Each structure stands twice: as C-alpha cells, then as structure tokens.
Short mmCIF file of C-alpha atoms and ligand atoms in Angstrom, two decimals:
data_model
loop_
_atom_site.label_atom_id
_atom_site.label_comp_id
_atom_site.label_asym_id
_atom_site.label_seq_id
_atom_site.Cartn_x
_atom_site.Cartn_y
_atom_site.Cartn_z
CA MET A 1 0.26 -19.88 37.21
CA TYR A 2 2.98 -21.34 34.98
CA ILE A 3 2.98 -20.25 31.37
CA PRO A 4 5.43 -22.05 29.05
CA SER A 5 7.99 -19.77 27.36
CA GLY A 6 6.59 -20.49 23.86
CA GLU A 7 3.22 -19.18 24.94
CA TRP A 8 4.83 -16.05 26.38
CA VAL A 9 6.23 -15.29 22.94
CA ILE A 10 2.76 -15.73 21.40
CA ILE A 11 1.12 -13.55 24.07
CA LEU A 12 3.83 -10.91 23.63
CA LYS A 13 3.43 -10.94 19.85
CA ALA A 14 -0.35 -10.60 20.18
CA ARG A 15 0.08 -7.64 22.57
CA LEU A 16 2.58 -5.99 20.22
CA GLN A 17 0.14 -6.44 17.35
CA ILE A 18 -2.63 -4.77 19.35
CA ILE A 19 -0.31 -1.86 20.29
CA ASN A 20 0.78 -1.55 16.67
CA ARG A 21 -2.85 -1.50 15.53
CA ILE A 22 -3.76 1.21 18.03
CA TRP A 23 -0.67 3.25 17.19
CA LYS A 24 -1.42 3.10 13.49
CA SER A 25 -5.11 3.95 13.86
CA LEU A 26 -6.17 7.38 12.66
CA ARG A 27 -8.62 7.64 15.57
CA PHE A 28 -5.81 7.27 18.10
CA ARG A 29 -3.72 9.84 16.26
CA ILE A 30 -6.56 12.36 16.16
CA ILE A 31 -7.12 11.93 19.91
CA MET A 32 -3.39 12.23 20.65
CA LEU A 33 -3.07 15.30 18.45
CA LEU A 34 -5.99 17.03 20.16
CA MET A 35 -4.60 16.19 23.60
CA ILE A 36 -1.08 17.33 22.76
CA ILE A 37 -2.27 20.58 21.22
CA SER A 38 -4.67 21.32 24.09
CA SER A 39 -2.11 20.52 26.81
CA ILE A 40 0.57 22.64 25.10
CA ALA A 41 -1.92 25.51 24.83
CA CYS A 42 -2.96 25.11 28.49
CA PHE A 43 0.65 25.01 29.70
CA LEU A 44 1.51 28.10 27.68
CA VAL A 45 -1.49 29.98 29.11
CA LYS A 46 -0.54 28.85 32.61
CA GLU A 47 3.08 29.98 32.22
CA VAL A 48 2.00 33.35 30.83
CA VAL A 49 -0.64 33.95 33.53
CA VAL A 50 1.52 32.82 36.47
CA GLY A 51 4.56 34.67 35.03
CA ALA A 52 2.48 37.86 34.64
CA TYR A 53 1.22 37.52 38.22
CA GLU A 54 4.81 37.12 39.48
CA ASP A 55 6.01 40.23 37.60
CA ARG A 56 3.08 42.27 38.82
CA ALA A 57 3.38 41.07 42.43
CA VAL A 58 7.13 41.76 42.54
CA ALA A 59 6.57 45.24 41.02
CA TRP A 60 3.90 46.01 43.65
CA ARG A 61 6.05 44.77 46.46
CA THR A 62 9.07 46.72 45.20
CA ALA A 63 7.04 49.94 44.97
CA GLU A 64 5.61 49.39 48.45
CA ILE A 65 9.03 48.76 50.02
CA GLN A 66 10.56 51.68 48.18
CA GLU A 67 7.82 53.92 49.52
CA GLN A 68 8.37 52.67 53.07
CA CYS A 69 12.12 53.13 52.68
CA THR A 70 11.64 56.72 51.49
CA ILE A 71 9.50 57.42 54.57
CA LEU A 72 12.20 55.79 56.72
CA SER A 73 14.93 57.77 55.04
CA ASN A 74 13.12 61.04 55.85
CA GLN A 75 12.83 60.00 59.47
CA LEU A 76 16.50 59.04 59.56
CA VAL A 77 17.49 62.43 58.20
CA LYS A 78 15.24 64.21 60.67
CA SER A 79 16.64 62.37 63.63
CA THR A 80 20.24 62.61 62.34
CA TYR A 81 20.35 58.88 62.83
CA LEU A 82 23.40 58.41 60.64
CA ARG A 83 25.58 60.42 62.98
CA THR A 84 23.95 59.35 66.28
CA PRO A 85 22.24 56.02 65.63
CA GLN A 86 20.43 55.95 68.94
CA SER A 87 16.78 56.72 68.48
CA ASP A 88 14.22 54.47 70.08
CA VAL A 89 11.56 55.73 67.73
CA VAL A 90 13.61 54.94 64.62
CA ASP A 91 14.76 51.62 66.02
CA ALA A 92 11.14 50.70 66.72
CA GLU A 93 10.16 51.74 63.19
CA LEU A 94 12.98 49.68 61.72
CA SER A 95 12.14 46.56 63.71
CA GLN A 96 8.45 46.97 62.87
CA PHE A 97 9.39 47.26 59.21
CA SER A 98 11.51 44.12 59.27
CA ASN A 99 8.78 42.25 61.14
CA ILE A 100 6.01 43.26 58.74
CA TYR A 101 7.98 42.40 55.65
CA ASN A 102 9.79 39.47 57.18
CA GLY A 103 13.15 40.90 56.24
CA ARG A 104 16.24 42.73 57.24
CA VAL A 105 17.11 46.43 57.12
CA ILE A 106 20.69 47.68 56.96
CA ILE A 107 21.62 51.32 57.10
CA VAL A 108 24.97 52.34 55.63
CA ASP A 109 26.55 55.75 56.12
CA ASP A 110 28.66 57.64 53.56
CA ASP A 111 31.80 55.82 54.83
CA PHE A 112 30.14 52.51 53.75
CA ARG A 113 29.92 51.60 57.42
CA ILE A 114 26.89 49.76 58.66
CA VAL A 115 25.30 51.91 61.34
CA LYS A 116 22.24 49.74 61.82
CA ASP A 117 21.40 46.10 61.06
CA THR A 118 18.02 44.87 62.23
CA PHE A 119 19.59 41.39 62.58
CA GLY A 120 22.21 43.05 64.79
CA THR A 121 25.04 40.95 63.36
CA ASP A 122 26.92 43.27 60.98
CA GLU A 123 26.86 46.65 62.75
CA GLY A 124 30.17 48.48 62.50
CA LYS A 125 31.23 46.44 59.46
CA THR A 126 31.86 47.97 56.07
CA MET A 127 29.54 47.24 53.18
CA ILE A 128 30.68 47.89 49.64
CA SER A 129 28.37 46.17 47.16
CA PRO A 130 27.59 47.24 43.59
CA ASP A 131 23.99 48.05 44.60
CA VAL A 132 25.12 50.27 47.48
CA ILE A 133 27.66 52.05 45.26
CA THR A 134 24.96 52.63 42.59
CA CYS A 135 22.59 53.91 45.24
CA PHE A 136 25.17 56.44 46.48
CA SER A 137 25.07 57.94 43.02
CA GLY A 138 21.45 58.91 43.73
CA SER A 139 19.19 56.23 42.35
CA GLY A 140 17.78 53.31 44.27
CA THR A 141 18.09 49.75 43.01
CA SER A 142 16.04 46.58 43.25
CA TYR A 143 16.94 42.97 42.70
CA TYR A 144 14.58 40.01 42.80
CA ASP A 145 15.82 36.46 43.32
CA SER A 146 12.95 34.13 42.52
CA GLU A 147 14.95 31.01 43.43
CA ALA A 148 15.92 32.15 46.90
CA GLN A 149 12.62 34.07 47.22
CA TYR A 150 13.83 37.48 48.34
CA LEU A 151 13.83 41.04 47.13
CA ASP A 152 16.79 43.45 47.70
CA ILE A 153 16.01 47.13 47.57
CA THR A 154 18.37 50.06 48.14
CA THR A 155 17.10 53.57 48.79
CA PRO A 156 19.34 56.63 49.11
CA ILE A 157 19.13 58.76 52.30
CA THR A 158 19.31 62.27 50.91
CA VAL A 159 19.55 65.78 52.36
CA THR A 160 19.09 69.00 50.42
CA LEU A 161 21.66 71.68 51.22
CA ASP A 162 21.64 74.94 49.26
CA ASP A 163 19.40 73.33 46.63
CA LYS A 164 21.88 70.52 46.26
CA VAL A 165 20.88 66.96 46.92
CA LYS A 166 23.49 64.97 48.81
CA VAL A 167 23.36 61.23 49.48
CA GLU A 168 24.36 60.69 53.08
CA GLY A 169 23.62 57.03 53.35
CA VAL A 170 21.78 54.05 51.99
CA ILE A 171 18.92 51.95 53.31
CA LEU A 172 19.27 48.36 52.21
CA ALA A 173 16.08 46.37 52.68
CA SER A 174 16.11 42.67 52.07
CA VAL A 175 12.58 41.24 52.26
CA SER A 176 11.22 37.79 51.79
CA THR A 177 8.89 37.09 48.83
CA ASP A 178 7.46 33.95 50.39
CA ILE A 179 3.93 35.22 49.91
CA ILE A 180 4.45 35.69 46.17
CA TYR A 181 5.94 32.23 45.94
CA GLU A 182 3.11 30.68 47.93
CA THR A 183 0.48 32.40 45.81
CA MET A 184 2.28 31.22 42.70
CA THR A 185 2.40 27.64 44.00
CA GLU A 186 -1.32 27.84 44.70
CA LEU A 187 -2.01 29.30 41.28
CA ASN A 188 0.11 26.59 39.66
CA GLY A 189 -1.72 23.89 41.56
CA LYS A 190 -5.11 25.22 40.55
CA ALA A 191 -3.97 25.71 36.95
CA ASN A 192 -2.73 22.11 36.87
CA ILE A 193 -6.12 20.85 38.07
CA ILE A 194 -7.83 22.94 35.40
CA ILE A 195 -5.38 21.60 32.78
CA TRP A 196 -6.18 18.01 33.78
CA ILE A 197 -9.90 18.73 33.57
CA ILE A 198 -9.44 20.34 30.14
CA VAL A 199 -7.30 17.42 28.91
CA LEU A 200 -9.95 14.96 30.14
CA ILE A 201 -12.70 16.95 28.42
CA VAL A 202 -10.58 17.02 25.26
CA LEU A 203 -10.05 13.25 25.60
CA PHE A 204 -13.81 12.60 25.75
CA PHE A 205 -14.45 15.11 23.04
CA GLY A 206 -11.60 13.55 20.98
CA VAL A 207 -13.06 10.05 21.34
CA PHE A 208 -16.47 11.34 20.30
CA LEU A 209 -15.11 13.49 17.47
CA SER A 210 -12.79 10.79 16.11
CA ASN A 211 -15.66 8.27 16.20
CA HIS A 212 -17.80 10.71 14.30
CA MET A 213 -15.01 11.55 11.85
CA MET A 214 -14.17 7.91 11.22
CA HIS A 215 -17.76 6.98 10.52
CA PRO A 216 -17.60 7.62 6.75
CA PHE A 217 -14.44 5.48 6.52
CA HIS A 218 -16.20 2.65 8.34
CA ARG A 219 -19.02 2.96 5.83
CA ILE A 220 -16.50 2.64 3.02
CA VAL A 221 -14.92 -0.45 4.58
CA LYS A 222 -18.38 -1.96 5.16
CA GLY A 223 -19.38 -1.18 1.56
CA ILE A 224 -16.22 -2.77 0.18
CA GLU A 225 -16.70 -5.82 2.42
CA ASP A 226 -20.30 -6.16 1.26
CA VAL A 227 -19.22 -6.00 -2.36
CA THR A 228 -16.39 -8.49 -1.75
CA GLU A 229 -18.73 -10.92 -0.03
CA GLY A 230 -21.28 -10.50 -2.81
CA TYR A 231 -24.09 -9.10 -0.60
CA ASP A 232 -24.23 -5.87 -2.44
CA SER A 233 -23.14 -4.93 -5.90
CA ASP A 234 -24.17 -1.33 -5.55
CA PHE A 235 -21.74 1.50 -6.05
CA LEU A 236 -20.22 3.35 -3.07
CA HIS A 237 -21.49 6.86 -2.34
CA VAL A 238 -19.69 8.23 0.71
CA SER A 239 -19.20 11.89 -0.05
CA THR A 240 -18.97 13.22 3.54
CA TYR A 241 -15.40 14.36 2.92
CA GLN A 242 -13.57 15.06 -0.32
CA GLU A 243 -11.22 12.17 0.58
CA THR A 244 -14.06 9.66 1.02
CA ALA A 245 -15.63 10.93 -2.19
CA ASP A 246 -12.30 10.30 -3.97
CA ILE A 247 -12.01 6.81 -2.46
CA SER A 248 -15.62 6.03 -3.45
CA GLU A 249 -14.99 7.24 -6.97
CA ALA A 250 -11.80 5.20 -7.33
CA PHE A 251 -13.54 2.14 -5.89
CA ASN A 252 -16.54 2.60 -8.19
CA LYS A 253 -14.21 2.84 -11.17
CA MET A 254 -12.56 -0.41 -10.13
CA LEU A 255 -15.96 -2.01 -9.54
CA GLY A 256 -17.12 -0.84 -12.94
CA ARG A 257 -14.05 -2.38 -14.53
CA MET A 258 -14.59 -5.61 -12.63
CA LYS A 259 -18.20 -5.71 -13.81
CA ILE A 260 -17.12 -5.18 -17.40
CA LEU A 261 -14.55 -7.97 -17.01
CA ASP A 262 -17.15 -10.21 -15.43
CA ASP A 263 -19.66 -9.44 -18.18
CA SER A 264 -17.07 -10.11 -20.86
CA ARG A 265 -16.10 -13.39 -19.15
CA GLN A 266 -19.74 -14.46 -19.04
CA GLU A 267 -20.25 -13.39 -22.62
CA PHE A 268 -17.12 -15.32 -23.61
CA VAL A 269 -18.35 -18.46 -21.85
CA SER A 270 -21.77 -18.23 -23.49
CA ASN A 271 -20.15 -17.52 -26.88
CA VAL A 272 -17.84 -20.51 -26.46
CA SER A 273 -20.76 -22.78 -25.54
CA HIS A 274 -22.77 -21.48 -28.45
CA GLU A 275 -19.90 -21.86 -30.95
CA LEU A 276 -19.11 -25.36 -29.72
CA LYS A 277 -22.77 -26.32 -29.80
CA THR A 278 -23.39 -25.23 -33.39
CA PRO A 279 -21.32 -27.98 -35.09
CA LEU A 280 -22.71 -30.54 -32.61
CA THR A 281 -26.29 -29.50 -33.47
CA SER A 282 -25.55 -29.80 -37.19
CA MET A 283 -24.03 -33.25 -36.64
CA LYS A 284 -27.04 -34.35 -34.60
CA VAL A 285 -29.46 -33.13 -37.27
CA LEU A 286 -27.48 -34.96 -39.96
CA ALA A 287 -27.23 -38.18 -37.91
CA ASP A 288 -30.91 -38.03 -36.86
CA SER A 289 -32.11 -37.59 -40.41
CA LEU A 290 -30.02 -40.61 -41.45
CA LEU A 291 -31.40 -42.69 -38.59
CA ALA A 292 -34.97 -41.62 -39.30
CA GLN A 293 -34.89 -42.98 -42.84
CA GLU A 294 -34.90 -46.58 -43.72
CA ASP A 295 -32.81 -47.95 -46.57
CA VAL A 296 -30.79 -44.80 -46.93
CA PRO A 297 -28.95 -44.75 -50.23
CA VAL A 298 -25.18 -45.06 -49.92
CA GLU A 299 -24.65 -41.73 -51.76
CA LEU A 300 -26.75 -39.90 -49.19
CA TYR A 301 -24.89 -41.67 -46.41
CA LYS A 302 -21.59 -40.59 -47.92
CA GLU A 303 -22.78 -37.02 -48.40
CA PHE A 304 -24.06 -36.75 -44.82
CA MET A 305 -20.95 -38.42 -43.41
CA GLY A 306 -18.86 -35.88 -45.40
CA ASP A 307 -20.89 -33.05 -43.84
CA ILE A 308 -20.43 -34.56 -40.38
CA THR A 309 -16.65 -34.77 -40.93
CA GLU A 310 -16.63 -31.09 -41.92
CA GLU A 311 -18.47 -30.19 -38.71
CA ILE A 312 -15.98 -32.24 -36.69
CA GLU A 313 -13.12 -30.36 -38.36
CA ARG A 314 -14.83 -27.11 -37.54
CA GLU A 315 -15.28 -28.11 -33.92
CA ASN A 316 -11.62 -29.07 -33.86
CA LYS A 317 -10.58 -25.71 -35.29
CA ILE A 318 -12.64 -23.80 -32.71
CA ILE A 319 -11.08 -25.82 -29.89
CA ASN A 320 -7.57 -25.28 -31.30
CA ASP A 321 -8.18 -21.55 -31.64
CA LEU A 322 -9.56 -21.38 -28.10
CA LEU A 323 -6.48 -23.15 -26.78
CA SER A 324 -4.23 -20.69 -28.64
CA LEU A 325 -6.20 -17.81 -27.19
CA VAL A 326 -5.97 -19.17 -23.65
CA LYS A 327 -2.21 -19.51 -24.07
CA MET A 328 -2.02 -15.91 -25.28
CA ASP A 329 -4.06 -14.70 -22.33
CA LYS A 330 -1.37 -15.88 -19.96
CA THR A 331 1.43 -13.62 -18.83
CA SER A 332 4.29 -12.65 -21.08
CA THR A 333 6.65 -14.88 -19.07
CA ASP A 334 5.41 -17.61 -21.41
CA LEU A 335 7.16 -15.85 -24.29
CA ASN A 336 10.21 -17.58 -25.64
CA VAL A 337 11.95 -14.62 -27.28
CA LYS A 338 15.06 -15.07 -29.39
CA PRO A 339 16.71 -12.86 -32.01
CA GLU A 340 15.09 -13.94 -35.29
CA ASN A 341 15.68 -12.99 -38.90
CA ILE A 342 12.23 -11.53 -39.61
CA ASN A 343 12.70 -11.54 -43.41
CA GLU A 344 13.31 -15.29 -43.40
CA LEU A 345 10.53 -15.90 -40.91
CA LEU A 346 7.99 -14.05 -43.06
CA GLU A 347 9.19 -15.93 -46.17
CA ARG A 348 8.57 -19.22 -44.37
CA ILE A 349 5.07 -18.15 -43.22
CA LEU A 350 4.09 -17.02 -46.71
CA LYS A 351 5.48 -20.19 -48.27
CA ARG A 352 3.13 -22.21 -46.11
CA LEU A 353 0.15 -20.03 -47.03
CA ARG A 354 0.82 -19.82 -50.77
CA PRO A 355 -1.15 -23.00 -51.64
CA ILE A 356 -4.24 -21.57 -49.86
CA ALA A 357 -3.86 -18.30 -51.77
CA ALA A 358 -3.39 -20.18 -55.02
CA LYS A 359 -6.56 -22.15 -54.35
CA GLN A 360 -8.48 -18.86 -54.14
CA ASN A 361 -6.65 -17.36 -57.09
CA VAL A 362 -5.17 -14.70 -54.87
CA GLU A 363 -1.70 -13.37 -55.58
CA LEU A 364 0.51 -13.27 -52.48
CA VAL A 365 3.55 -10.99 -52.65
CA PHE A 366 6.24 -10.11 -50.15
CA GLU A 367 8.20 -6.91 -50.14
CA SER A 368 11.03 -6.18 -47.77
CA PHE A 369 12.57 -2.72 -47.40
CA ARG A 370 15.50 -3.82 -45.27
CA PRO A 371 16.86 -6.89 -43.48
CA VAL A 372 15.41 -7.03 -40.00
CA THR A 373 16.52 -9.01 -36.97
CA ALA A 374 14.32 -8.70 -33.88
CA GLU A 375 13.66 -10.44 -30.59
CA VAL A 376 10.40 -12.37 -31.02
CA ASP A 377 8.76 -15.61 -29.98
CA GLU A 378 8.79 -17.47 -33.29
CA VAL A 379 5.65 -19.55 -32.64
CA LYS A 380 3.48 -16.69 -31.41
CA PHE A 381 4.70 -14.21 -34.01
CA THR A 382 4.03 -16.79 -36.74
CA LEU A 383 0.52 -17.32 -35.39
CA ALA A 384 -0.23 -13.58 -35.44
CA ILE A 385 1.02 -12.99 -38.99
CA SER A 386 -0.53 -16.24 -40.32
CA ASN A 387 -3.94 -15.19 -38.99
CA LEU A 388 -3.69 -11.77 -40.65
CA VAL A 389 -2.53 -13.20 -44.00
CA GLU A 390 -5.12 -16.01 -43.87
CA ASN A 391 -7.85 -13.40 -43.30
CA ALA A 392 -6.49 -11.28 -46.17
CA ILE A 393 -6.79 -14.36 -48.40
CA LYS A 394 -10.14 -15.52 -46.99
CA TYR A 395 -11.91 -12.17 -47.24
CA ASN A 396 -10.49 -11.44 -50.70
CA GLU A 397 -11.96 -11.61 -54.15
CA GLU A 398 -11.21 -13.90 -57.00
CA GLU A 399 -8.03 -12.71 -58.76
CA GLY A 400 -7.27 -10.44 -55.80
CA TRP A 401 -3.92 -9.78 -54.21
CA VAL A 402 -2.33 -9.74 -50.77
CA GLN A 403 0.80 -7.74 -50.17
CA VAL A 404 2.96 -8.34 -47.12
CA SER A 405 5.72 -5.77 -46.52
CA LEU A 406 8.45 -5.43 -43.90
CA ASN A 407 10.12 -2.22 -42.78
CA ALA A 408 11.90 -0.96 -39.68
CA ASP A 409 13.24 2.13 -37.93
CA HIS A 410 15.74 2.34 -35.06
CA LYS A 411 13.19 1.12 -32.50
CA TYR A 412 10.47 -0.94 -34.16
CA PHE A 413 9.82 -3.15 -37.15
CA TYR A 414 6.56 -2.96 -39.09
CA VAL A 415 4.72 -5.73 -40.93
CA LYS A 416 1.95 -4.53 -43.24
CA VAL A 417 -0.65 -6.97 -44.56
CA ALA A 418 -2.68 -5.26 -47.28
CA ASP A 419 -5.38 -6.90 -49.42
CA SER A 420 -7.71 -6.05 -52.25
CA GLY A 421 -10.65 -7.67 -50.49
CA MET A 422 -14.15 -6.71 -49.48
CA GLY A 423 -13.05 -4.37 -46.67
CA ILE A 424 -14.59 -3.92 -43.25
CA PRO A 425 -17.47 -1.52 -42.49
CA GLN A 426 -16.40 1.47 -40.34
CA GLU A 427 -18.80 0.59 -37.52
CA SER A 428 -17.23 -2.87 -37.24
CA LEU A 429 -13.62 -1.67 -37.09
CA ASP A 430 -13.75 -1.15 -33.29
CA HIS A 431 -15.02 -4.70 -32.73
CA ILE A 432 -13.07 -6.95 -35.07
CA PHE A 433 -10.47 -7.78 -32.41
CA GLU A 434 -13.16 -8.98 -29.97
CA ARG A 435 -13.45 -12.68 -29.44
CA PHE A 436 -16.07 -14.33 -31.67
CA TYR A 437 -16.86 -11.06 -33.45
CA ARG A 438 -17.54 -11.50 -37.15
CA VAL A 439 -18.78 -8.89 -39.59
CA ASP A 440 -20.86 -11.39 -41.49
CA LYS A 441 -21.46 -14.49 -39.38
CA SER A 442 -22.74 -16.75 -42.10
CA HIS A 443 -20.07 -15.74 -44.60
CA SER A 444 -17.33 -16.21 -42.03
CA ARG A 445 -18.76 -19.62 -41.12
CA GLU A 446 -18.92 -20.58 -44.76
CA ILE A 447 -15.26 -19.87 -45.22
CA GLY A 448 -14.32 -21.61 -42.00
CA GLY A 449 -13.89 -18.63 -39.66
CA THR A 450 -14.20 -18.92 -35.89
CA GLY A 451 -14.12 -15.22 -34.97
CA LEU A 452 -11.02 -15.82 -32.86
CA GLY A 453 -8.24 -15.18 -35.41
CA LEU A 454 -7.81 -11.44 -34.84
CA ALA A 455 -8.15 -11.77 -31.05
CA ILE A 456 -5.31 -14.31 -31.16
CA ALA A 457 -3.23 -12.09 -33.48
CA ARG A 458 -3.66 -9.01 -31.30
CA ASN A 459 -2.86 -10.87 -28.07
CA ALA A 460 0.31 -12.30 -29.65
CA VAL A 461 1.43 -8.83 -30.78
CA VAL A 462 0.60 -7.21 -27.42
CA MET A 463 2.65 -9.90 -25.68
CA HIS A 464 5.61 -8.62 -27.71
CA ARG A 465 4.80 -5.07 -26.40
CA GLY A 466 3.59 -4.23 -29.87
CA ALA A 467 0.39 -2.86 -31.42
CA VAL A 468 -1.91 -3.62 -34.37
CA LYS A 469 -3.64 -0.94 -36.41
CA VAL A 470 -6.26 -1.45 -39.08
CA HIS A 471 -7.31 0.68 -42.00
CA SER A 472 -10.09 -0.46 -44.28
CA GLU A 473 -12.35 0.74 -47.03
CA GLU A 474 -15.35 -1.30 -48.05
CA GLY A 475 -15.01 -2.73 -51.54
CA VAL A 476 -11.40 -1.53 -51.79
CA GLY A 477 -9.41 -3.49 -49.27
CA THR A 478 -7.97 -3.70 -45.79
CA THR A 479 -4.51 -3.03 -44.36
CA PHE A 480 -3.35 -4.33 -41.00
CA THR A 481 -0.11 -2.84 -39.63
CA VAL A 482 1.78 -4.63 -36.90
CA ARG A 483 4.42 -2.70 -34.94
CA ILE A 484 6.78 -4.63 -32.66
CA PRO A 485 9.90 -3.37 -30.78
CA LEU A 486 13.18 -4.68 -32.22
CA THR A 487 14.37 -5.43 -28.69
CA TYR A 488 11.92 -7.14 -26.37
CA ILE A 489 11.07 -4.99 -23.33
CA ALA A 490 10.48 -7.30 -20.38
P1 LIG B 1 -12.66 -15.16 -38.45
O1 LIG B 1 -12.23 -16.47 -37.92
O2 LIG B 1 -14.15 -15.05 -38.61
O3 LIG B 1 -11.91 -14.74 -39.66
P2 LIG B 1 -11.25 -13.07 -37.14
O4 LIG B 1 -11.16 -12.74 -35.72
O5 LIG B 1 -9.98 -13.46 -37.81
O6 LIG B 1 -12.36 -14.14 -37.28
O7 LIG B 1 -11.86 -11.82 -37.88
C1 LIG B 1 -12.98 -11.20 -37.39
C2 LIG B 1 -13.81 -10.59 -38.50
O8 LIG B 1 -13.11 -9.48 -39.06
C3 LIG B 1 -14.02 -11.54 -39.61
O9 LIG B 1 -15.17 -12.31 -39.41
C4 LIG B 1 -14.20 -10.62 -40.81
O10 LIG B 1 -15.52 -10.21 -40.90
C5 LIG B 1 -13.37 -9.42 -40.47
N1 LIG B 1 -12.04 -9.44 -41.15
C6 LIG B 1 -10.86 -9.82 -40.63
N2 LIG B 1 -9.87 -9.65 -41.52
C7 LIG B 1 -10.43 -9.12 -42.63
C8 LIG B 1 -9.93 -8.71 -43.90
N3 LIG B 1 -8.64 -8.82 -44.22
N4 LIG B 1 -10.80 -8.22 -44.79
C9 LIG B 1 -12.12 -8.11 -44.50
N5 LIG B 1 -12.68 -8.47 -43.32
C10 LIG B 1 -11.83 -8.98 -42.39
#
C-alpha cells in the first residue's frame, strides 16, 4: 500500500503524541516504578541465593576433597609411595579418585618432582607453584576458579618422627566443579522464570492499583468538565487523598470566586437596566400625562418638557459614566502615562470645579506642601480627582468647605480631598466604591448622582497602581486620600 510522504509525517506525529501521552501519564509511571523495583528486588534475591549456594557448594566440595586427600596421604605414607611409587592398590585408589571427582591427582615429593600424575603426562617433571610451596610449609591450600569451573586443592603428605611432623610431599588434586555450575545454571533458570512470573503479577497488580489510585483524579477531571460544560455547579469533594482534597479545595475557591464574579456581573447588568429605565419611565409618565389631557396649557407643556430634558440629561450622564467605567475596567495597557506637574494639574481641575462649588456656596481651597511631578495618565487622573471633589461639593452643606491638599514622599504622592459635609455612615463605608451604591438613593438622585463616581475614581487610581482610603464621620465630614506611585510601575 502506498502512503504519501506527507501522510507519513502525520502518522508519525500522531504516534509520537500517543507515546508522549503514555510516557507522561502517572499511571504508566506507577506501573513502571513497581516493575523496576520488583525486578531489582528479585534480581538481588536471586544473586544472593545463587551466590550463597555456590559458596556453600564449593566449601562442601573442598572439605570432601581435603578429607579424601588426607586419607590418600595416609595410604601413601604407609606404602612409602613417595620413594617407591609402584603400588597397584594406591594407583587404583588414585585413578578411582580422579574418576569419581572428574579430575587429576598429582603427587609431588620433597624434591618438587612429580612422582605420580593420574593423567600420566607430567611424571618426572618438577613442579614449583606457590600453592605447592605453601603446602610444604604444612598447611593445605584451595583455589576455586568459577570461570574455568575447577577446584585446586593441595594437601601435605606428613610423617611424624620423634614427635616432629615432617612434610614429605604434596597431593595436588584438581577437580572439576561442573556439577556446581550445572546446578547454578538450573537455579538461575528457575529463578528467572520465577522473576518473570513475579514481574507479570506486579504488572497486573500495577495496572489494577494504578487504575484504583487514579480514580479520584478522574473524578476531579470529570467534576471540572461538568462544571465547565455547565451540567453541574456543585462544589468538588474528592478527599480520597490529601492531594485531591487540596485540588478540590483550590478548585472550589476558584469556583466560588467565579460565582461571585458572575453574581456581580448579573447584578451590574440588572442595576444598569434599572438605572437606565428609571429616566425613561419618568419621561413616559410625563409624556403620557401630556397626551392624556386635551388643551394642555403652554406653561404645563413647558414645565413637563423641562422635566423630560432633565431626565434625558440624566440618562446621558449615566451612559457617559458607564462608558468611563467600562474604559477603566480594561487593562492598564490603555493608560497613557506621562510625567505631569501634579500641582498644575490639580489647579486646573479645581478651576473647572470652582463655579459648581460657588453655586453651592462651598469654599474650595487647594494646599500644596511641595511641587510634585509624577507619571500619570492625565485624563484618567483628572476623572478620579474630579469625581472625589465633585462628591465633596455635592454632599456638602451650605457655607461648607472642601480642602484639596497635595503631598509626597520619596515613593508616592498623596492627594487628600476633605470636606465639611454630611459624612458617610460607618456601615456604608465598605460599599461606597461599589457600582451603583448610594447611601441615600433619593438624595443622590436629587443632586444628580449615578452611583458610579467612586467606582470610576477607584478604578482610575488602581490603574495607576495606587490606592484610595476613606475616613468619615457623620455630620462632621469625609476625607478621601489617594496614594499613587511617583513612577508608574508597569
Ligand atoms: P454618586 O453618583 O451617587 O455620587 P458615587 O459613587 O460618587 O455616586 O458615591 C457613592 C455614594 O457615596 C454616594 O451616593 C454618597 O452617598 C456617598 N458619598 C460619596 N462621596 C461622599 C462625600 N464626600 N460625602 C458624603 N457622602 C459621600
């Protein structure tokens, strides 16, 4: 079947993705970990057991051969074989020995001359090996070569003369350890089969265990998917492990926050509709009552039309405030910060607001403690301060005062807007920055408030990485303090 090269790349990529997915999955890693640990443990046990068998078997065989050699050495002494190495009995014993143990026996006299070699090849030759020399000093030696599978044992041939032990020769037995090797191979084979069985059992157990262990995580994923798809808005409760409990808690916190945001969005939408509807309802009532009457006097017409114009202005103000708020809700990348002379900027803002203050008989004063230059967005900063000063004028008393002051330290500048107005009740202080919140709805409406001014002011200040604080005492006055960094922190 011909597959175009482009498709090969796609197939290959898909395969790689699958491999990557498997490799990254916790299930796979648990299974692998179990298998690696179990096979390492099995191999270690096998090595220890087979190694112990080998040591034990070699020790047994060595002891057995040494015993046989001691018996042989006694016979050799008895038959003075070293001097006259012609004894059919001894020869038969030696060849029987080498047959039984599948090996070779060499007998060396005290001139290091080989008097007997069961292979019959080296008789008459001299043998000087470290083992033979050691053995002449009285103690036998043994050497095991596991690679070549043989065991070399030397035993001294001793005679006791006048209570003195004299080494007259050495028996050197070289025997095959084939049997040990074969047993070990068999043991290894069986151990390997057992290891495979164990690894397979661990694999099945691992698959089962990892499935079981992953179950709570699947429940979390399912729960999150359900919430995302809107099937379920319930909180997650998967407390099987501490980790899943932590994930559930973090998710629930996020869900809680999302719900609050959603609630506040819905509340905002219903507030907006309500606020926009109020002037329209008033206008409709005014227009309907005009239409319902016949021969309406011109004065009444004018009065009602004046009221309708006021409602239109109000509607316009709400829409403008909403637009400002929406702009403020956007990210701070919309800020157009430039170094500004804050003293001059505040003077300009207050100049614009002085006629409004004058209309209400409110004295508006500005006090600056030092010249301040800071990085601000002129339009948004102006909006924030204007709203605060306008409020200070609006919620003031006849003959009251508003004091705006400017100060700075090495990091921030501070604008204080203090008034001698009616103050804000303590229980309302936490809410005044909320959108559409008004302490006294009807009063605020009367004086043209929308309930958005402080929300706009706070957003504008926060966009500058600043903060607004309020302190108020009912019947005494209110002070808003704005703190903004001198250098804008992006
Ligand atoms: P509004 O458009 O109604 O003035 P704001 O968001 O600017 O809305 O203010 C929210 C509420 O906080 C106002 O309705 C008013 O009750 C209260 N408030 C704000 N500033 C002052 C102030 N300087 N003195 C007394 N009350 C104030």
